[in-house]
mmCIF file of C-alpha atoms and ligand atoms in Angstrom:
data_model
loop_
_atom_site.group_PDB
_atom_site.id
_atom_site.type_symbol
_atom_site.label_atom_id
_atom_site.label_comp_id
_atom_site.label_asym_id
_atom_site.label_seq_id
_atom_site.Cartn_x
_atom_site.Cartn_y
_atom_site.Cartn_z
ATOM 1 C CA MET A 1 91.112 51.698 -36.354
ATOM 2 C CA PRO A 2 87.314 51.673 -36.192
ATOM 3 C CA ARG A 3 85.870 54.420 -34.096
ATOM 4 C CA ALA A 4 84.524 53.370 -30.727
ATOM 5 C CA ILE A 5 81.636 55.414 -29.461
ATOM 6 C CA ASN A 6 79.375 54.891 -26.527
ATOM 7 C CA ARG A 7 76.927 52.631 -28.236
ATOM 8 C CA ARG A 8 74.422 52.539 -25.407
ATOM 9 C CA LEU A 9 74.082 56.300 -25.407
ATOM 10 C CA PHE A 10 73.869 56.242 -29.141
ATOM 11 C CA LEU A 11 71.114 53.640 -29.169
ATOM 12 C CA GLY A 12 69.295 55.503 -26.436
ATOM 13 C CA ARG A 13 69.040 58.520 -28.680
ATOM 14 C CA THR A 14 67.490 56.484 -31.434
ATOM 15 C CA ALA A 15 65.210 54.182 -29.444
ATOM 16 C CA GLY A 16 61.834 53.676 -31.035
ATOM 17 C CA VAL A 17 62.945 54.218 -34.603
ATOM 18 C CA GLY A 18 60.946 51.958 -36.893
ATOM 19 C CA VAL A 19 62.714 49.556 -39.213
ATOM 20 C CA GLY A 20 61.439 51.388 -42.265
ATOM 21 C CA ALA A 21 63.052 54.587 -41.092
ATOM 22 C CA LEU A 22 66.241 52.888 -40.006
ATOM 23 C CA PHE A 23 68.600 54.102 -42.646
ATOM 24 C CA ALA A 24 67.397 57.659 -42.627
ATOM 25 C CA ARG A 25 67.144 58.184 -38.927
ATOM 26 C CA ALA A 26 69.023 55.600 -36.911
ATOM 27 C CA VAL A 27 72.147 57.738 -36.744
ATOM 28 C CA GLY A 28 70.537 60.995 -37.652
ATOM 29 C CA LEU A 29 71.753 60.610 -41.198
ATOM 30 C CA GLU A 30 69.534 63.309 -42.607
ATOM 31 C CA ALA A 31 70.911 65.737 -40.091
ATOM 32 C CA ARG A 32 74.526 64.610 -40.376
ATOM 33 C CA SER A 33 74.828 63.795 -44.008
ATOM 34 C CA ASN A 34 75.998 66.540 -46.286
ATOM 35 C CA PRO A 35 74.211 66.741 -49.634
ATOM 36 C CA GLY A 36 77.029 64.878 -51.356
ATOM 37 C CA GLY A 37 79.047 65.844 -54.399
ATOM 38 C CA ILE A 38 77.035 67.195 -57.293
ATOM 39 C CA GLY A 39 78.722 66.431 -60.572
ATOM 40 C CA ARG A 40 77.712 66.241 -64.184
ATOM 41 C CA VAL A 41 78.075 63.521 -66.752
ATOM 42 C CA PRO A 42 80.553 62.529 -68.068
ATOM 43 C CA ILE A 43 82.375 62.128 -64.794
ATOM 44 C CA LEU A 44 85.063 60.004 -63.168
ATOM 45 C CA VAL A 45 85.637 59.633 -59.432
ATOM 46 C CA THR A 46 88.299 57.845 -57.434
ATOM 47 C CA SER A 47 88.654 57.035 -53.768
ATOM 48 C CA HIS A 48 92.242 58.336 -53.923
ATOM 49 C CA SER A 49 92.639 62.049 -53.256
ATOM 50 C CA ASN A 50 96.453 62.202 -53.277
ATOM 51 C CA GLN A 51 98.564 63.584 -56.147
ATOM 52 C CA THR A 52 98.533 60.309 -58.026
ATOM 53 C CA GLY A 53 94.776 59.987 -57.653
ATOM 54 C CA GLN A 54 94.335 63.489 -59.020
ATOM 55 C CA ARG A 55 96.739 62.861 -61.877
ATOM 56 C CA ALA A 56 94.904 59.645 -62.697
ATOM 57 C CA ALA A 57 91.583 61.484 -62.753
ATOM 58 C CA GLU A 58 92.982 64.210 -65.022
ATOM 59 C CA GLN A 59 94.423 61.706 -67.485
ATOM 60 C CA ALA A 60 91.218 59.695 -67.581
ATOM 61 C CA TRP A 61 89.260 62.897 -68.063
ATOM 62 C CA GLU A 62 91.134 63.565 -71.322
ATOM 63 C CA LEU A 63 89.734 60.309 -72.580
ATOM 64 C CA LEU A 64 86.226 60.704 -71.162
ATOM 65 C CA SER A 65 85.804 64.274 -72.367
ATOM 66 C CA ALA A 66 86.817 63.213 -75.869
ATOM 67 C CA GLY A 67 83.917 60.756 -75.943
ATOM 68 C CA GLY A 68 85.805 57.761 -74.544
ATOM 69 C CA SER A 69 84.007 54.999 -72.698
ATOM 70 C CA ALA A 70 83.623 54.802 -68.938
ATOM 71 C CA LEU A 71 85.286 51.387 -69.105
ATOM 72 C CA ASP A 72 88.420 52.703 -70.841
ATOM 73 C CA ALA A 73 88.534 55.681 -68.492
ATOM 74 C CA VAL A 74 88.407 53.656 -65.279
ATOM 75 C CA GLU A 75 91.066 51.295 -66.589
ATOM 76 C CA LEU A 76 93.359 54.165 -67.534
ATOM 77 C CA ALA A 77 92.973 55.831 -64.132
ATOM 78 C CA ALA A 78 93.450 52.556 -62.246
ATOM 79 C CA ASN A 79 96.604 51.794 -64.250
ATOM 80 C CA VAL A 80 98.147 55.166 -63.357
ATOM 81 C CA ILE A 81 97.666 54.441 -59.667
ATOM 82 C CA GLU A 82 98.724 50.794 -59.896
ATOM 83 C CA VAL A 83 102.168 51.618 -61.284
ATOM 84 C CA ASP A 84 102.921 54.366 -58.745
ATOM 85 C CA PRO A 85 105.819 52.913 -56.708
ATOM 86 C CA GLU A 86 105.044 55.262 -53.823
ATOM 87 C CA ASP A 87 101.559 53.871 -53.340
ATOM 88 C CA THR A 88 101.835 50.979 -50.918
ATOM 89 C CA SER A 89 98.204 49.911 -51.223
ATOM 90 C CA VAL A 90 97.902 49.021 -54.884
ATOM 91 C CA GLY A 91 99.823 47.267 -57.657
ATOM 92 C CA TYR A 92 103.580 47.882 -57.938
ATOM 93 C CA GLY A 93 104.994 48.779 -54.522
ATOM 94 C CA GLY A 94 101.908 47.447 -52.727
ATOM 95 C CA LEU A 95 102.619 45.921 -49.332
ATOM 96 C CA PRO A 96 103.118 42.146 -49.488
ATOM 97 C CA ASN A 97 101.633 39.236 -47.596
ATOM 98 C CA GLU A 98 103.276 37.756 -44.509
ATOM 99 C CA ASN A 99 105.754 35.867 -46.679
ATOM 100 C CA GLY A 100 106.888 39.005 -48.461
ATOM 101 C CA VAL A 101 104.971 38.185 -51.641
ATOM 102 C CA VAL A 102 102.773 40.845 -53.250
ATOM 103 C CA GLN A 103 99.413 39.254 -54.075
ATOM 104 C CA LEU A 104 97.031 41.545 -55.935
ATOM 105 C CA ASP A 105 93.240 41.522 -56.152
ATOM 106 C CA ALA A 106 91.230 43.514 -58.711
ATOM 107 C CA SER A 107 87.820 43.638 -60.336
ATOM 108 C CA VAL A 108 86.151 45.485 -63.172
ATOM 109 C CA MET A 109 82.479 45.796 -64.024
ATOM 110 C CA ASP A 110 80.953 47.249 -67.164
ATOM 111 C CA GLY A 111 77.381 48.487 -66.912
ATOM 112 C CA ALA A 112 76.947 48.712 -70.682
ATOM 113 C CA THR A 113 77.372 44.954 -71.145
ATOM 114 C CA TYR A 114 76.511 43.859 -67.592
ATOM 115 C CA ASN A 115 79.771 42.012 -67.597
ATOM 116 C CA ALA A 116 82.429 41.624 -64.938
ATOM 117 C CA GLY A 117 85.912 40.220 -64.487
ATOM 118 C CA ALA A 118 88.271 39.802 -61.576
ATOM 119 C CA VAL A 119 91.591 38.374 -60.451
ATOM 120 C CA ALA A 120 92.663 37.332 -56.980
ATOM 121 C CA SER A 121 96.058 36.522 -55.446
ATOM 122 C CA LEU A 122 97.719 37.528 -58.682
ATOM 123 C CA GLU A 123 101.494 37.782 -58.385
ATOM 124 C CA GLY A 124 104.043 39.548 -60.576
ATOM 125 C CA ILE A 125 101.782 41.759 -62.700
ATOM 126 C CA LYS A 126 101.732 45.520 -62.184
ATOM 127 C CA ASN A 127 98.263 46.146 -63.608
ATOM 128 C CA PRO A 128 95.872 43.568 -62.165
ATOM 129 C CA SER A 129 92.832 45.615 -63.211
ATOM 130 C CA SER A 130 93.801 45.137 -66.860
ATOM 131 C CA VAL A 131 94.063 41.393 -66.288
ATOM 132 C CA ALA A 132 90.609 41.537 -64.687
ATOM 133 C CA ARG A 133 89.408 43.208 -67.874
ATOM 134 C CA LEU A 134 90.892 40.364 -69.899
ATOM 135 C CA VAL A 135 88.992 37.872 -67.768
ATOM 136 C CA MET A 136 85.850 39.890 -68.427
ATOM 137 C CA GLU A 137 86.273 40.352 -72.153
ATOM 138 C CA ARG A 138 88.325 37.409 -73.332
ATOM 139 C CA THR A 139 86.933 34.536 -71.262
ATOM 140 C CA ASP A 140 83.509 33.333 -70.265
ATOM 141 C CA HIS A 141 84.491 33.552 -66.599
ATOM 142 C CA VAL A 142 84.293 36.221 -63.931
ATOM 143 C CA LEU A 143 87.025 35.362 -61.427
ATOM 144 C CA MET A 144 90.457 33.818 -61.907
ATOM 145 C CA VAL A 145 93.042 33.295 -59.191
ATOM 146 C CA GLY A 146 96.747 32.786 -58.544
ATOM 147 C CA PRO A 147 98.836 30.881 -61.093
ATOM 148 C CA GLY A 148 95.913 30.545 -63.509
ATOM 149 C CA ALA A 149 95.390 34.296 -63.557
ATOM 150 C CA LEU A 150 99.129 34.845 -64.007
ATOM 151 C CA ALA A 151 99.245 32.379 -66.899
ATOM 152 C CA LEU A 152 96.327 34.167 -68.530
ATOM 153 C CA ALA A 153 98.061 37.518 -68.164
ATOM 154 C CA LYS A 154 101.313 36.201 -69.615
ATOM 155 C CA SER A 155 99.502 34.594 -72.522
ATOM 156 C CA PHE A 156 98.302 38.086 -73.459
ATOM 157 C CA GLY A 157 101.826 39.502 -73.231
ATOM 158 C CA PHE A 158 101.891 40.906 -69.719
ATOM 159 C CA GLU A 159 105.385 40.934 -68.282
ATOM 160 C CA GLU A 160 106.031 39.178 -64.973
ATOM 161 C CA GLU A 161 107.961 41.515 -62.657
ATOM 162 C CA ASP A 162 109.097 41.854 -59.059
ATOM 163 C CA LEU A 163 106.440 44.056 -57.479
ATOM 164 C CA MET A 164 108.431 44.827 -54.339
ATOM 165 C CA THR A 165 110.069 48.231 -54.115
ATOM 166 C CA GLU A 166 112.812 49.233 -51.716
ATOM 167 C CA ARG A 167 110.154 50.953 -49.658
ATOM 168 C CA SER A 168 107.660 48.097 -49.479
ATOM 169 C CA ARG A 169 110.432 45.615 -48.721
ATOM 170 C CA ALA A 170 111.706 47.802 -45.874
ATOM 171 C CA ARG A 171 108.177 48.042 -44.424
ATOM 172 C CA TRP A 172 107.716 44.291 -44.651
ATOM 173 C CA LEU A 173 111.084 43.522 -43.053
ATOM 174 C CA GLU A 174 110.278 45.944 -40.255
ATOM 175 C CA TRP A 175 106.930 44.271 -39.696
ATOM 176 C CA ARG A 176 108.470 40.805 -39.733
ATOM 177 C CA GLU A 177 110.980 41.776 -37.091
ATOM 178 C CA ASN A 178 108.404 43.361 -34.806
ATOM 179 C CA ARG A 179 105.276 41.317 -35.258
ATOM 180 C CA SER A 180 105.563 39.192 -32.175
ATOM 181 C CA GLU A 181 107.552 39.185 -28.987
ATOM 182 C CA SER A 182 107.873 35.453 -29.097
ATOM 183 C CA ASP A 183 108.856 34.631 -32.647
ATOM 184 C CA ASP A 184 112.364 34.199 -33.965
ATOM 185 C CA TRP A 185 112.450 36.973 -36.536
ATOM 186 C CA GLY A 186 114.719 39.919 -35.842
ATOM 187 C CA PRO A 187 117.678 40.325 -33.506
ATOM 188 C CA PRO A 188 118.080 38.266 -30.323
ATOM 189 C CA ASP A 189 116.145 39.274 -27.221
ATOM 190 C CA HIS A 190 118.961 41.052 -25.486
ATOM 191 C CA LEU A 191 119.241 43.442 -28.381
ATOM 192 C CA ARG A 192 115.623 44.440 -28.812
ATOM 193 C CA ASP A 193 112.868 46.340 -27.103
ATOM 194 C CA ARG A 194 109.506 44.942 -28.069
ATOM 195 C CA ALA A 195 107.319 46.870 -25.697
ATOM 196 C CA GLU A 196 105.767 48.759 -28.620
ATOM 197 C CA ALA A 197 102.818 46.933 -30.133
ATOM 198 C CA ARG A 198 102.952 49.371 -33.020
ATOM 199 C CA ILE A 199 105.648 49.893 -35.567
ATOM 200 C CA GLY A 200 106.917 53.439 -35.785
ATOM 201 C CA GLY A 201 103.727 54.644 -34.127
ATOM 202 C CA GLU A 202 101.599 53.227 -36.927
ATOM 203 C CA PRO A 203 99.113 50.376 -36.710
ATOM 204 C CA ALA A 204 100.740 47.077 -37.564
ATOM 205 C CA PHE A 205 98.300 46.454 -40.418
ATOM 206 C CA HIS A 206 97.613 48.724 -43.346
ATOM 207 C CA TYR A 207 94.535 49.076 -45.459
ATOM 208 C CA GLY A 208 94.417 50.686 -48.839
ATOM 209 C CA THR A 209 92.732 50.075 -52.146
ATOM 210 C CA VAL A 210 91.546 52.251 -54.974
ATOM 211 C CA ASN A 211 88.066 52.453 -56.425
ATOM 212 C CA VAL A 212 87.550 54.212 -59.768
ATOM 213 C CA LEU A 213 84.003 54.781 -61.003
ATOM 214 C CA ALA A 214 82.799 56.634 -64.093
ATOM 215 C CA VAL A 215 79.808 57.563 -66.211
ATOM 216 C CA ASP A 216 80.537 58.412 -69.830
ATOM 217 C CA ALA A 217 78.815 60.748 -72.274
ATOM 218 C CA SER A 218 76.569 57.907 -73.470
ATOM 219 C CA GLY A 219 75.392 57.318 -69.911
ATOM 220 C CA ASP A 220 77.246 54.039 -69.516
ATOM 221 C CA VAL A 221 78.688 53.279 -66.106
ATOM 222 C CA ALA A 222 81.859 51.318 -65.250
ATOM 223 C CA GLY A 223 84.028 50.690 -62.231
ATOM 224 C CA ILE A 224 87.288 49.155 -61.046
ATOM 225 C CA THR A 225 88.542 48.198 -57.625
ATOM 226 C CA THR A 226 92.222 47.281 -57.338
ATOM 227 C CA THR A 227 94.442 46.541 -54.345
ATOM 228 C CA SER A 228 97.399 44.763 -52.847
ATOM 229 C CA GLY A 229 94.969 43.918 -50.053
ATOM 230 C CA LEU A 230 95.450 43.837 -46.360
ATOM 231 C CA SER A 231 99.157 44.163 -45.612
ATOM 232 C CA TRP A 232 100.921 41.111 -44.164
ATOM 233 C CA LYS A 233 97.877 38.963 -44.963
ATOM 234 C CA ILE A 234 98.063 35.190 -44.747
ATOM 235 C CA ASP A 235 99.295 33.655 -47.974
ATOM 236 C CA GLY A 236 96.322 33.130 -50.275
ATOM 237 C CA ARG A 237 93.915 35.362 -48.379
ATOM 238 C CA VAL A 238 91.514 37.110 -50.736
ATOM 239 C CA GLY A 239 89.741 40.314 -49.753
ATOM 240 C CA ASP A 240 86.606 41.978 -51.017
ATOM 241 C CA SER A 241 88.148 43.839 -53.964
ATOM 242 C CA PRO A 242 87.813 41.032 -56.549
ATOM 243 C CA ILE A 243 84.400 39.927 -55.301
ATOM 244 C CA ILE A 244 81.676 41.424 -57.467
ATOM 245 C CA GLY A 245 78.988 42.872 -55.205
ATOM 246 C CA ALA A 246 81.429 43.250 -52.321
ATOM 247 C CA GLY A 247 84.372 45.487 -53.327
ATOM 248 C CA LEU A 248 82.648 46.733 -56.493
ATOM 249 C CA TYR A 249 79.268 46.834 -58.139
ATOM 250 C CA VAL A 250 77.961 48.602 -61.225
ATOM 251 C CA ASP A 251 74.457 48.865 -62.630
ATOM 252 C CA ASN A 252 73.880 50.972 -65.723
ATOM 253 C CA ASP A 253 70.385 51.952 -64.555
ATOM 254 C CA VAL A 254 71.615 53.234 -61.216
ATOM 255 C CA GLY A 255 75.358 53.885 -60.819
ATOM 256 C CA ALA A 256 78.330 52.276 -59.144
ATOM 257 C CA ALA A 257 79.852 51.742 -55.728
ATOM 258 C CA GLY A 258 83.141 50.505 -54.309
ATOM 259 C CA ALA A 259 84.731 49.661 -51.004
ATOM 260 C CA THR A 260 88.092 49.855 -49.284
ATOM 261 C CA GLY A 261 89.042 48.785 -45.779
ATOM 262 C CA ARG A 262 88.365 45.586 -43.913
ATOM 263 C CA GLY A 263 87.440 43.252 -46.734
ATOM 264 C CA GLU A 264 86.017 40.522 -44.564
ATOM 265 C CA ASP A 265 83.141 42.786 -43.461
ATOM 266 C CA VAL A 266 82.537 43.899 -47.017
ATOM 267 C CA ILE A 267 82.333 40.353 -48.362
ATOM 268 C CA LYS A 268 79.863 39.261 -45.710
ATOM 269 C CA SER A 269 77.630 42.272 -46.239
ATOM 270 C CA CYS A 270 77.805 42.479 -50.068
ATOM 271 C CA ALA A 271 78.300 46.177 -49.382
ATOM 272 C CA SER A 272 78.757 47.526 -52.913
ATOM 273 C CA TYR A 273 75.680 45.734 -54.158
ATOM 274 C CA PHE A 274 73.829 47.074 -51.138
ATOM 275 C CA MET A 275 74.883 50.657 -51.939
ATOM 276 C CA VAL A 276 73.738 50.385 -55.532
ATOM 277 C CA GLU A 277 70.416 49.006 -54.349
ATOM 278 C CA ARG A 278 70.069 51.874 -51.872
ATOM 279 C CA MET A 279 70.614 54.328 -54.735
ATOM 280 C CA ARG A 280 68.055 52.456 -56.790
ATOM 281 C CA ALA A 281 65.646 52.972 -53.896
ATOM 282 C CA GLY A 282 66.210 56.728 -54.098
ATOM 283 C CA ARG A 283 69.070 57.384 -51.725
ATOM 284 C CA THR A 284 71.827 59.752 -52.830
ATOM 285 C CA PRO A 285 75.305 58.280 -53.269
ATOM 286 C CA GLN A 286 76.392 60.022 -50.062
ATOM 287 C CA GLN A 287 73.490 58.522 -48.144
ATOM 288 C CA ALA A 288 74.036 55.102 -49.691
ATOM 289 C CA CYS A 289 77.620 55.054 -48.359
ATOM 290 C CA GLU A 290 76.422 55.914 -44.869
ATOM 291 C CA ASP A 291 73.606 53.376 -45.127
ATOM 292 C CA ALA A 292 76.169 50.665 -45.843
ATOM 293 C CA LEU A 293 78.228 51.549 -42.787
ATOM 294 C CA GLU A 294 75.098 51.534 -40.659
ATOM 295 C CA MET A 295 74.022 48.210 -42.141
ATOM 296 C CA ILE A 296 77.368 46.639 -41.164
ATOM 297 C CA ARG A 297 77.328 48.212 -37.728
ATOM 298 C CA ARG A 298 73.925 46.719 -37.076
ATOM 299 C CA ARG A 299 75.079 43.266 -38.145
ATOM 300 C CA TYR A 300 77.552 43.287 -35.258
ATOM 301 C CA GLU A 301 75.719 45.249 -32.605
ATOM 302 C CA ARG A 302 74.305 42.136 -30.938
ATOM 303 C CA LEU A 303 77.888 40.981 -30.412
ATOM 304 C CA ASN A 304 79.671 44.254 -29.798
ATOM 305 C CA LEU A 305 77.882 47.508 -29.136
ATOM 306 C CA ASP A 306 81.066 49.490 -29.619
ATOM 307 C CA PHE A 307 81.999 48.060 -32.992
ATOM 308 C CA MET A 308 82.327 50.539 -35.837
ATOM 309 C CA PRO A 309 82.977 49.323 -39.370
ATOM 310 C CA GLY A 310 86.543 49.715 -40.641
ATOM 311 C CA GLU A 311 85.627 50.519 -44.216
ATOM 312 C CA LYS A 312 85.489 53.463 -46.591
ATOM 313 C CA PHE A 313 82.758 53.483 -49.199
ATOM 314 C CA VAL A 314 82.397 55.558 -52.356
ATOM 315 C CA ALA A 315 79.426 55.772 -54.685
ATOM 316 C CA LEU A 316 78.449 57.523 -57.904
ATOM 317 C CA ASN A 317 75.023 57.641 -59.518
ATOM 318 C CA ARG A 318 74.280 57.811 -63.207
ATOM 319 C CA ASP A 319 73.420 61.530 -62.912
ATOM 320 C CA GLY A 320 76.975 62.270 -61.779
ATOM 321 C CA ASP A 321 76.334 62.772 -58.053
ATOM 322 C CA TYR A 322 78.786 61.126 -55.702
ATOM 323 C CA GLY A 323 79.702 60.622 -52.064
ATOM 324 C CA CYS A 324 81.944 58.803 -49.604
ATOM 325 C CA ALA A 325 81.939 57.850 -45.939
ATOM 326 C CA TRP A 326 84.017 56.095 -43.314
ATOM 327 C CA SER A 327 84.026 55.758 -39.566
ATOM 328 C CA TYR A 328 87.722 56.198 -38.829
ATOM 329 C CA GLU A 329 87.953 58.472 -35.834
ATOM 330 C CA SER A 330 91.491 59.685 -36.171
ATOM 331 C CA ARG A 331 91.701 60.497 -39.841
ATOM 332 C CA GLY A 332 89.266 63.367 -40.253
ATOM 333 C CA LEU A 333 86.819 63.352 -43.119
ATOM 334 C CA PRO A 334 87.098 60.809 -45.939
ATOM 335 C CA GLN A 335 88.117 62.270 -49.282
ATOM 336 C CA MET A 336 87.676 61.357 -52.891
ATOM 337 C CA THR A 337 88.551 62.985 -56.217
ATOM 338 C CA ALA A 338 85.995 63.825 -58.888
ATOM 339 C CA ARG A 339 86.670 65.095 -62.410
ATOM 340 C CA ASP A 340 83.972 66.452 -64.681
ATOM 341 C CA SER A 341 83.577 69.434 -67.006
ATOM 342 C CA GLY A 342 83.591 71.701 -63.964
ATOM 343 C CA GLY A 343 87.186 70.692 -63.194
ATOM 344 C CA LEU A 344 88.835 68.630 -60.497
ATOM 345 C CA THR A 345 87.226 68.466 -57.074
ATOM 346 C CA VAL A 346 88.604 66.899 -53.927
ATOM 347 C CA TYR A 347 85.410 66.146 -52.072
ATOM 348 C CA GLU A 348 85.131 65.535 -48.348
ATOM 349 C CA GLY A 349 82.459 63.061 -47.342
ATOM 350 C CA VAL A 350 81.048 62.071 -44.000
ATOM 351 C CA GLN A 351 82.684 60.573 -40.952
ATOM 352 C CA PHE A 352 79.996 58.128 -39.967
ATOM 353 C CA GLY A 353 79.117 58.025 -36.297
ATOM 354 C CA ALA A 354 80.821 61.334 -35.513
HETATM 355 N N1 LIG B 401 89.693 45.929 -48.898
HETATM 356 C C1 LIG B 401 91.022 45.443 -49.029
HETATM 357 C C2 LIG B 401 91.093 44.030 -48.569
HETATM 358 O O1 LIG B 401 90.453 43.680 -47.601
HETATM 359 C C3 LIG B 401 92.061 46.165 -48.277
HETATM 360 C C4 LIG B 401 91.958 47.613 -48.214
HETATM 361 O O2 LIG B 401 91.093 48.250 -48.760
HETATM 362 O O3 LIG B 401 92.829 48.142 -47.574
HETATM 363 O O4 LIG B 401 91.856 43.296 -49.125
#
């Protein structure tokens, strides 16, 4: 959950800061921010730091280091993560919507051609990022949704499959039986204890998405964001991941940025576009991620002084420097994986507002 801090105290510390200095000083970013990850081109980064994320980065590195394109590398890495049945945030095995249907969102952007493609609410296809690439390369459109996106995928030979695993189905059934004290799912009242608002000690909703960003040896930049979206979402709900500028943005002159977490905030704030523009203005990728969190926090402060954004941001510039930030209080520092000629690095970013 978003971190709650004493906002009045916090604002008191920063009173008098001019608007121009906002992003550098409003939360003491210069003091708090670490220098960020320093990589070298070619490079690939992903917001996943688990085993699968690392394996994906290693496999994509084989391609990148052999002169492959950033676009091919991000697709390869995203595909590895999408088919992992253990990963409940992306592709196959991703947690479903409230009806028990897995609806996937994904986007791809290619800096070399300034082209983009995306799919939303796509059902039955394990690799939505590859369908997004088809939209980008084989149609004159950017975003396709639902049955139309599925038909497109099938027309190119993608196989329609059941994306639920035993694990994701068990999680969904558990959620359905515990989601409300007053609904009719689950056993009768005399057989249940519904005092717990949480399931198994975990928050009832789950976030999770993967961003993959890369710069290749030619200096071209590409990115993918792919997700099963907010767990138990309302049928048809689309998050930020397939919205270019929100869940993903790439600019060959600058770099790339991606988002995970509460998609609604990211859509409203065009956060990935914002991060790329911050980098264009001279901020490091690490600073750009923190700037985006601060930008969102400020959007809400008039309404809720204690609100902290529930997102994780990652960014990579065209020189190979990278960073990430989030404001989750309970989860320690945000991590991401980077692979370049120096090897594999699991980088720890900044917990914003800490
Ligand atoms: N950003 C995704 C969405 O809102 C979810 C996530 O990252 O967990 O759909």
